[in-house]
Coordinates of C-alpha atoms in Angstrom, one line a residue:
V1 CA 32.0 -7.4 35.6
I2 CA 32.6 -8.4 39.3
R3 CA 31.4 -5.1 40.5
L4 CA 28.3 -5.3 38.4
L5 CA 27.4 -8.9 39.5
L6 CA 28.1 -8.6 43.2
G7 CA 26.5 -5.1 43.4
N8 CA 23.4 -6.5 41.7
Y9 CA 23.2 -9.1 44.5
L10 CA 22.8 -6.2 47.0
R11 CA 20.1 -4.7 44.9
L12 CA 18.2 -8.0 44.7
M13 CA 18.4 -8.5 48.5
A14 CA 17.1 -4.9 49.0
M15 CA 14.1 -5.8 46.6
K16 CA 13.5 -9.0 48.6
R17 CA 13.2 -7.0 51.8
G18 CA 10.7 -4.7 50.1
G19 CA 13.3 -1.9 49.6
N20 CA 14.4 -0.4 46.3
S21 CA 17.5 -0.5 44.1
A22 CA 18.9 2.7 45.7
S23 CA 18.4 1.8 49.3
H24 CA 21.7 -0.1 49.8
D25 CA 23.8 2.9 48.8
G26 CA 23.3 4.5 52.3
G27 CA 24.4 1.3 54.1
D28 CA 21.2 0.7 56.1
A29 CA 19.6 -1.8 53.7
N30 CA 22.6 -4.1 53.9
S31 CA 23.6 -3.7 57.5
A32 CA 25.4 -6.6 59.3
S33 CA 22.3 -7.1 61.4
N34 CA 20.5 -8.7 58.5
P35 CA 21.6 -12.4 58.4
D36 CA 20.5 -12.9 54.8
V37 CA 23.1 -10.4 53.5
L38 CA 26.5 -12.0 52.9
Y39 CA 28.3 -8.7 52.6
T40 CA 27.8 -4.9 52.7
E41 CA 28.4 -2.2 50.1
A42 CA 31.5 -1.1 52.0
E43 CA 32.8 -4.7 52.2
L44 CA 32.2 -5.1 48.4
Q45 CA 34.1 -1.9 47.7
S46 CA 37.0 -3.0 49.9
C47 CA 37.1 -6.3 48.0
V48 CA 37.1 -4.6 44.6
D49 CA 39.9 -2.3 45.7
K50 CA 42.1 -5.3 46.4
I51 CA 41.7 -6.8 42.9
E52 CA 44.9 -7.0 40.8
L53 CA 44.5 -7.3 37.0
I54 CA 46.5 -9.9 35.1
D55 CA 46.6 -11.2 31.6
Y56 CA 46.2 -14.7 30.3
H57 CA 49.5 -16.6 30.4
Q58 CA 51.1 -14.0 32.7
T59 CA 53.0 -15.9 35.4
I60 CA 52.6 -14.5 38.9
D61 CA 55.3 -15.5 41.4
L62 CA 54.4 -14.7 45.0
N63 CA 57.9 -15.4 46.2
L64 CA 56.7 -17.6 49.1
P65 CA 58.7 -20.4 50.7
S66 CA 56.3 -22.8 49.2
G67 CA 57.2 -21.6 45.7
L68 CA 53.6 -20.5 44.9
K69 CA 53.3 -19.5 41.2
F70 CA 50.2 -19.4 38.9
H71 CA 49.0 -18.3 35.5
A72 CA 45.6 -17.9 34.0
L73 CA 44.2 -19.7 30.9
N74 CA 41.2 -18.8 28.8
A75 CA 38.2 -20.8 30.1
G76 CA 35.6 -19.9 27.4
H77 CA 32.7 -19.7 29.9
V78 CA 32.0 -16.0 29.8
L79 CA 34.0 -12.9 28.9
G80 CA 37.2 -13.0 31.0
A81 CA 36.6 -16.4 32.6
A82 CA 39.8 -18.1 33.5
M83 CA 41.3 -21.4 34.5
F84 CA 44.3 -21.3 36.8
F85 CA 47.4 -23.4 36.6
I86 CA 49.1 -23.4 40.0
E87 CA 52.5 -24.5 41.1
I88 CA 52.9 -24.9 44.8
G89 CA 55.2 -27.0 47.0
G90 CA 56.8 -28.7 44.0
R91 CA 53.3 -29.9 42.8
T92 CA 51.0 -28.6 40.1
V93 CA 47.2 -28.0 40.2
L94 CA 44.9 -27.1 37.3
Y95 CA 41.6 -25.6 38.4
T96 CA 39.2 -25.3 35.5
G97 CA 36.3 -23.4 37.2
D98 CA 33.4 -23.2 34.8
Y99 CA 34.7 -23.8 31.2
S100 CA 33.4 -24.5 27.7
M101 CA 35.2 -26.3 24.9
E102 CA 32.8 -24.9 22.2
E103 CA 33.5 -21.7 20.3
D104 CA 30.2 -19.8 20.0
R105 CA 29.1 -16.5 18.4
H106 CA 31.5 -14.4 20.4
L107 CA 33.7 -16.4 22.7
M108 CA 36.7 -18.6 22.0
A109 CA 36.7 -22.2 23.4
A110 CA 38.8 -23.0 26.5
E111 CA 42.5 -23.7 25.9
L112 CA 44.5 -26.6 26.9
P113 CA 47.7 -26.0 28.9
K114 CA 50.5 -26.0 26.2
Y115 CA 53.5 -26.8 28.3
H116 CA 52.1 -28.1 31.6
V117 CA 50.6 -31.6 31.0
Q118 CA 50.1 -34.2 33.7
P119 CA 49.3 -32.0 36.6
D120 CA 49.4 -33.6 40.0
L121 CA 45.8 -32.5 40.6
L122 CA 42.9 -31.5 38.3
I123 CA 39.9 -29.8 39.9
V124 CA 37.2 -29.9 37.2
E125 CA 33.5 -29.0 36.9
S126 CA 30.9 -31.7 36.5
T127 CA 27.8 -29.6 35.8
Y128 CA 26.3 -31.8 33.1
G129 CA 27.6 -35.1 34.3
V130 CA 27.2 -37.6 31.5
Q131 CA 24.7 -35.6 29.5
V132 CA 25.7 -34.8 25.8
H133 CA 24.7 -31.6 24.1
A134 CA 23.0 -31.6 20.7
S135 CA 25.0 -29.9 17.9
R136 CA 25.2 -26.1 18.0
A137 CA 23.4 -25.8 14.6
E138 CA 20.6 -28.0 15.9
R139 CA 20.2 -26.0 19.0
E140 CA 20.2 -22.6 17.2
A141 CA 17.6 -23.9 14.7
R142 CA 15.3 -25.1 17.6
F143 CA 15.8 -21.9 19.5
T144 CA 15.0 -19.5 16.7
G145 CA 12.2 -21.8 15.3
T146 CA 10.4 -22.0 18.6
I147 CA 10.5 -18.2 19.0
E148 CA 9.2 -17.7 15.5
R149 CA 6.4 -20.1 16.0
I150 CA 5.3 -18.3 19.2
V151 CA 5.4 -14.8 17.8
T152 CA 3.8 -15.6 14.4
G153 CA 0.9 -17.0 16.4
G154 CA 0.5 -13.7 18.2
G155 CA 2.1 -14.9 21.4
R156 CA 4.7 -13.4 23.7
C157 CA 7.9 -15.3 24.2
L158 CA 9.7 -14.9 27.6
I159 CA 13.4 -15.9 27.7
P160 CA 14.7 -15.8 31.3
V161 CA 18.4 -15.1 31.3
F162 CA 21.2 -13.8 33.6
A163 CA 22.2 -10.2 32.7
L164 CA 25.8 -11.2 31.8
G165 CA 26.9 -14.3 30.0
R166 CA 24.6 -16.3 27.8
A167 CA 22.3 -13.3 27.3
Q168 CA 24.8 -11.7 25.0
E169 CA 25.2 -14.9 23.0
L170 CA 21.4 -15.3 22.6
L171 CA 21.0 -11.6 21.6
L172 CA 23.6 -12.0 18.8
I173 CA 21.7 -15.1 17.5
L174 CA 18.3 -13.5 17.5
D175 CA 19.4 -10.1 16.1
E176 CA 21.0 -11.9 13.2
Y177 CA 17.9 -14.1 12.7
W178 CA 15.6 -11.1 12.6
S179 CA 17.9 -9.4 10.1
E180 CA 17.6 -12.4 7.8
H181 CA 13.8 -12.7 8.2
P182 CA 12.0 -9.4 7.3
H183 CA 8.5 -10.8 8.1
L184 CA 9.6 -10.8 11.8
Q185 CA 11.0 -7.3 12.0
N186 CA 7.7 -5.8 13.1
V187 CA 7.9 -8.0 16.3
P188 CA 9.8 -6.1 19.0
I189 CA 12.6 -7.7 21.0
Y190 CA 13.3 -6.3 24.5
Y191 CA 16.2 -6.9 26.8
A192 CA 14.7 -6.0 30.2
S193 CA 17.4 -5.8 32.9
K194 CA 18.6 -3.0 35.1
M195 CA 22.1 -4.2 34.2
A196 CA 21.4 -4.5 30.5
S197 CA 23.1 -1.3 29.3
R198 CA 26.0 -1.6 31.6
A199 CA 26.6 -5.2 30.7
L200 CA 26.5 -4.4 27.0
R201 CA 28.9 -1.6 27.6
V202 CA 31.4 -4.1 29.0
Y203 CA 31.0 -6.3 26.0
R204 CA 31.4 -3.5 23.5
T205 CA 34.6 -2.4 25.3
Y206 CA 36.2 -5.8 25.3
A207 CA 35.2 -7.1 21.9
N208 CA 38.9 -7.4 21.0
M209 CA 39.2 -10.2 23.6
M210 CA 36.5 -12.3 21.8
N211 CA 36.8 -14.7 18.9
E212 CA 37.8 -14.0 15.3
R213 CA 34.2 -13.8 14.2
I214 CA 33.6 -10.8 16.5
R215 CA 37.0 -9.1 15.8
C216 CA 36.3 -9.3 12.0
K217 CA 32.9 -7.6 12.5
M218 CA 34.5 -4.8 14.5
D219 CA 35.9 -3.5 11.2
L220 CA 32.3 -2.8 10.1
G221 CA 30.9 -1.7 13.5
N222 CA 30.4 -3.0 17.0
P223 CA 28.4 -6.3 16.8
F224 CA 26.8 -5.5 20.1
E225 CA 25.1 -2.4 18.7
F226 CA 22.0 -4.4 18.0
Q227 CA 19.6 -3.4 15.1
F228 CA 16.4 -5.1 16.3
I229 CA 16.9 -5.3 20.1
R230 CA 15.8 -2.6 22.5
N231 CA 17.3 -2.2 26.0
L232 CA 14.9 -1.5 28.8
K233 CA 16.7 -0.2 31.8
S234 CA 13.6 -0.4 33.8
I235 CA 10.2 -2.1 33.2
D236 CA 6.9 -1.6 35.0
V237 CA 5.4 -5.0 34.4
E238 CA 1.9 -3.8 35.2
G239 CA 2.1 -0.9 32.8
F240 CA 4.0 -2.9 30.1
D241 CA 2.1 -2.8 26.8
D242 CA 2.1 -6.5 25.8
R243 CA -1.0 -6.6 23.6
G244 CA 0.9 -7.8 20.6
A245 CA 3.5 -10.4 19.9
S246 CA 6.9 -9.7 21.4
V247 CA 10.1 -11.3 22.7
V248 CA 11.5 -10.4 26.1
F249 CA 14.8 -11.3 27.6
A250 CA 14.5 -10.8 31.3
S251 CA 16.5 -11.6 34.4
P252 CA 16.9 -13.5 36.6
G253 CA 17.4 -16.8 34.7
M254 CA 15.9 -19.1 37.3
L255 CA 12.6 -17.2 37.5
Q256 CA 12.8 -17.0 41.3
S257 CA 12.0 -13.2 41.4
G258 CA 12.3 -10.0 39.5
V259 CA 11.0 -9.1 36.0
S260 CA 11.3 -12.6 34.6
R261 CA 9.1 -14.0 37.3
Q262 CA 6.5 -11.2 37.1
L263 CA 6.2 -11.6 33.3
F264 CA 5.9 -15.4 33.7
D265 CA 3.1 -15.1 36.3
R266 CA 1.3 -12.7 33.9
W267 CA 1.7 -14.8 30.7
A268 CA 1.7 -18.4 31.9
T269 CA -2.1 -18.9 31.5
D270 CA -2.3 -18.0 27.8
P271 CA -1.6 -21.0 25.4
K272 CA -0.4 -18.6 22.7
N273 CA 2.6 -17.5 24.9
G274 CA 5.8 -19.4 25.5
V275 CA 8.8 -19.6 27.9
L276 CA 12.1 -20.7 26.5
I277 CA 14.7 -21.9 29.1
A278 CA 18.1 -21.4 27.4
G279 CA 20.5 -22.2 30.2
Y280 CA 21.3 -24.5 33.1
A281 CA 18.4 -24.7 35.6
V282 CA 19.2 -25.4 39.2
E283 CA 17.1 -28.0 41.1
H284 CA 14.2 -26.6 43.2
T285 CA 13.9 -23.4 41.1
L286 CA 10.8 -22.5 39.1
A287 CA 12.8 -22.7 35.8
K288 CA 13.6 -26.3 36.6
E289 CA 10.1 -27.1 37.8
I290 CA 8.3 -25.9 34.7
M291 CA 10.6 -28.0 32.4
S292 CA 8.5 -31.1 33.6
Q293 CA 5.3 -29.4 32.3
P294 CA 3.2 -29.3 35.5
K295 CA -0.5 -28.5 35.1
E296 CA -0.3 -25.7 37.7
V297 CA 2.3 -23.3 39.1
V298 CA 2.3 -21.0 42.2
T299 CA 2.7 -17.3 41.5
L300 CA 5.0 -15.0 43.4
E301 CA 2.0 -13.9 45.5
G302 CA 1.2 -17.5 46.4
R303 CA -1.8 -18.1 44.0
R304 CA -2.1 -21.3 42.1
Q305 CA -2.8 -20.9 38.4
P306 CA -2.8 -23.1 35.3
L307 CA 0.3 -23.4 33.2
N308 CA -1.1 -23.2 29.7
C309 CA 1.8 -21.6 27.8
L310 CA 4.4 -23.5 25.9
V311 CA 7.6 -24.4 27.8
D312 CA 10.7 -25.5 25.9
Y313 CA 14.3 -26.0 26.9
V314 CA 17.3 -25.5 24.6
S315 CA 20.6 -25.5 26.3
F316 CA 23.1 -22.8 25.5
S317 CA 24.8 -23.1 28.8
A318 CA 28.5 -22.5 28.5
H319 CA 29.5 -25.6 30.4
V320 CA 31.2 -28.7 28.9
D321 CA 29.1 -31.8 28.3
F322 CA 30.3 -35.3 29.1
V323 CA 32.2 -35.9 25.8
Q324 CA 33.9 -32.5 26.0
N325 CA 34.8 -32.9 29.6
R326 CA 36.1 -36.5 29.2
D327 CA 38.2 -35.5 26.2
F328 CA 39.7 -32.5 28.0
I329 CA 40.6 -34.6 31.1
T330 CA 42.1 -37.3 28.9
K331 CA 44.4 -34.8 27.1
V332 CA 45.5 -33.1 30.3
E333 CA 46.5 -36.5 31.9
P334 CA 46.1 -35.6 35.5
R335 CA 47.4 -37.9 38.3
N336 CA 44.4 -37.1 40.6
I337 CA 41.0 -35.7 39.8
I338 CA 38.5 -33.9 42.0
L339 CA 35.0 -33.3 40.6
V340 CA 33.2 -30.1 41.7
H341 CA 30.3 -27.9 40.7
G342 CA 27.5 -30.4 40.1
A343 CA 24.5 -32.2 41.5
K344 CA 25.5 -35.3 43.5
E345 CA 23.7 -37.7 41.1
E346 CA 25.3 -36.2 38.0
M347 CA 28.7 -36.2 39.7
G348 CA 28.3 -39.8 40.6
R349 CA 27.5 -40.8 37.0
L350 CA 30.4 -38.8 35.7
K351 CA 32.8 -40.4 38.2
G352 CA 31.5 -43.9 37.1
A353 CA 32.0 -43.1 33.4
L354 CA 35.5 -41.8 34.0
M355 CA 36.5 -44.8 36.0
L356 CA 35.2 -47.0 33.2
H357 CA 37.1 -44.9 30.7
Y358 CA 40.4 -45.4 32.7
N359 CA 39.9 -49.1 33.3
K360 CA 41.8 -49.8 30.0
L361 CA 44.9 -48.4 31.6
P362 CA 47.2 -50.3 34.0
E363 CA 46.2 -49.8 37.6
N364 CA 49.3 -47.8 38.5
K365 CA 48.5 -45.4 35.6
R366 CA 44.9 -44.6 36.5
P367 CA 44.2 -41.3 38.2
T368 CA 42.3 -41.2 41.5
I369 CA 38.9 -39.7 41.2
A370 CA 37.1 -37.9 44.1
M371 CA 33.7 -36.1 44.4
P372 CA 33.8 -34.7 47.9
P373 CA 30.7 -33.0 49.5
N374 CA 31.0 -29.4 50.5
E375 CA 33.2 -28.7 53.5
V376 CA 34.9 -32.1 53.4
D377 CA 38.7 -32.2 53.2
V378 CA 40.4 -34.1 50.5
K379 CA 43.9 -35.3 51.4
L380 CA 46.4 -36.5 48.8
I381 CA 49.7 -38.0 49.8
F382 CA 52.8 -37.1 47.8
T383 CA 56.3 -38.3 48.2
R384 CA 58.8 -35.4 48.8
R385 CA 60.9 -34.6 45.8
R386 CA 64.5 -34.1 46.7
S387 CA 67.3 -34.1 44.2
A388 CA 70.6 -32.6 43.0
K389 CA 71.4 -32.6 39.3
V390 CA 74.5 -31.6 37.5
M391 CA 73.6 -29.4 34.6
G392 CA 75.1 -27.4 31.8
K393 CA 78.8 -26.7 31.5
L394 CA 79.6 -28.5 34.8
A395 CA 78.2 -31.7 33.3
Q396 CA 80.2 -31.1 30.1
Q397 CA 83.3 -30.5 32.1
Q398 CA 83.0 -33.7 34.0
Q399 CA 82.4 -35.7 30.8
T400 CA 85.6 -34.1 29.2
E401 CA 87.7 -34.9 32.2
D402 CA 86.4 -38.4 32.4
E403 CA 87.2 -39.0 28.7
E404 CA 90.8 -37.7 29.3
Q405 CA 91.3 -39.9 32.2
N406 CA 90.1 -43.0 30.3
E407 CA 92.6 -42.2 27.5
K408 CA 95.4 -42.1 30.1
D409 CA 94.4 -45.2 31.9
E410 CA 92.5 -47.9 30.1
S411 CA 91.9 -49.8 33.3
A412 CA 90.2 -46.8 35.0
T413 CA 86.6 -46.9 36.1
P414 CA 84.2 -46.2 33.1
A415 CA 83.3 -42.6 32.5
T416 CA 79.8 -42.9 33.9
G417 CA 81.3 -43.9 37.3
T418 CA 84.2 -41.5 37.5
K419 CA 83.9 -38.7 40.0
L420 CA 85.2 -35.2 39.6
A421 CA 87.9 -34.2 42.2
E422 CA 86.7 -32.1 45.0
P423 CA 87.0 -28.4 44.2
K424 CA 89.4 -26.3 46.1
E425 CA 88.3 -23.5 48.3
G426 CA 87.5 -20.5 46.1
D427 CA 86.8 -22.5 42.9
P428 CA 83.5 -21.4 41.3
I429 CA 81.0 -24.2 41.0
R430 CA 77.9 -23.5 38.8
G431 CA 75.2 -25.6 37.2
I432 CA 73.9 -27.8 40.1
L433 CA 70.1 -27.8 40.4
V434 CA 69.1 -28.5 44.0
T435 CA 65.5 -29.3 44.8
Q436 CA 64.7 -29.4 48.5
Q437 CA 61.7 -28.6 50.6
N438 CA 59.4 -27.8 47.7
S439 CA 61.7 -25.3 46.0
S440 CA 64.4 -25.5 43.3
K441 CA 67.4 -23.3 42.7
I442 CA 70.6 -23.4 40.8

């Protein structure tokens, strides 16, 4: 998946410069002399070669003096998405990344850490701030109902999506809806992306990592072998036959360029057509702009044209809403919280809501909450943990000897205060857990 996504960036940059999808293979199109390109094909391959594969819940110990260990947890965002629980310097960090607490058509919900509660630090996304999603049934009904209304009226429905992620979820929903409604089966559904077939190949291969719904369907056939959806590896928008009703999933999801933008520019003036935004839209993108229903839009060529088509927004974004985020944070019980991955305004609202939520706790039990801007350090002060604990058989031995001493001398110091005689040279001593300078050993 990483190779597909990061490789696709190079292809898009080549297109932006007026090149073609193959031009970066030779290295000239992505040379270091172009400041817009973040990395080259050679650098990408070098990165991919360094990737080590791990499983969820597999603990990785790097054997460093700081005691750095980590393991991955299912994040439920897209196929393979992971949270990371990190132990370093005697402290613990849970980094959620993008995560979803809602099981959908193919993915399991994110999991809570089973044995590691109360991390010293939780770094958590804040994409939706204090917004609350409608129920899944309501969103699916609105999604399929809007599409049906557009195509039965003879219109064309554009659904801008990213090639990997929510697209596969929406394809499952629509393929199932078409199978249940025969009167729609003469309306073609296209998945127009150069990554479409490769993306679906990944999903077909790793269906066993998805939820029980998908695994049960695997007994009857691969659920990603769609009955009513046709993949278009390439599409010439100018030559595309769009005289009748149709549904087109096209990338990119923000309508900033590519096939989705070309089709939007072509279809936006017809009131029979519609655009359905089904995921998160970033500020200052065309996808975000048209959600406010402006009267005019600017085409990719710079022309102004009327926006007459229907524009609707139904969120299937695989990010937690406020209630899901708050409940997850409450169950994890972190001592410190850092909010990331969100617009400043939404972050601020989420921070305020969390502070209000924690006001019911005593002040010394409330976590600190920070929402740092990019490139700003966050410093947390921890007291050093240093201890020596007697454990196991050694503790039992001390207790036994104390009890024997008490029986011999009733006036002796109580058992809890009696000390074991110093061992002689050569005596084996086992069972003392020593924690010092961020590492522990027996």
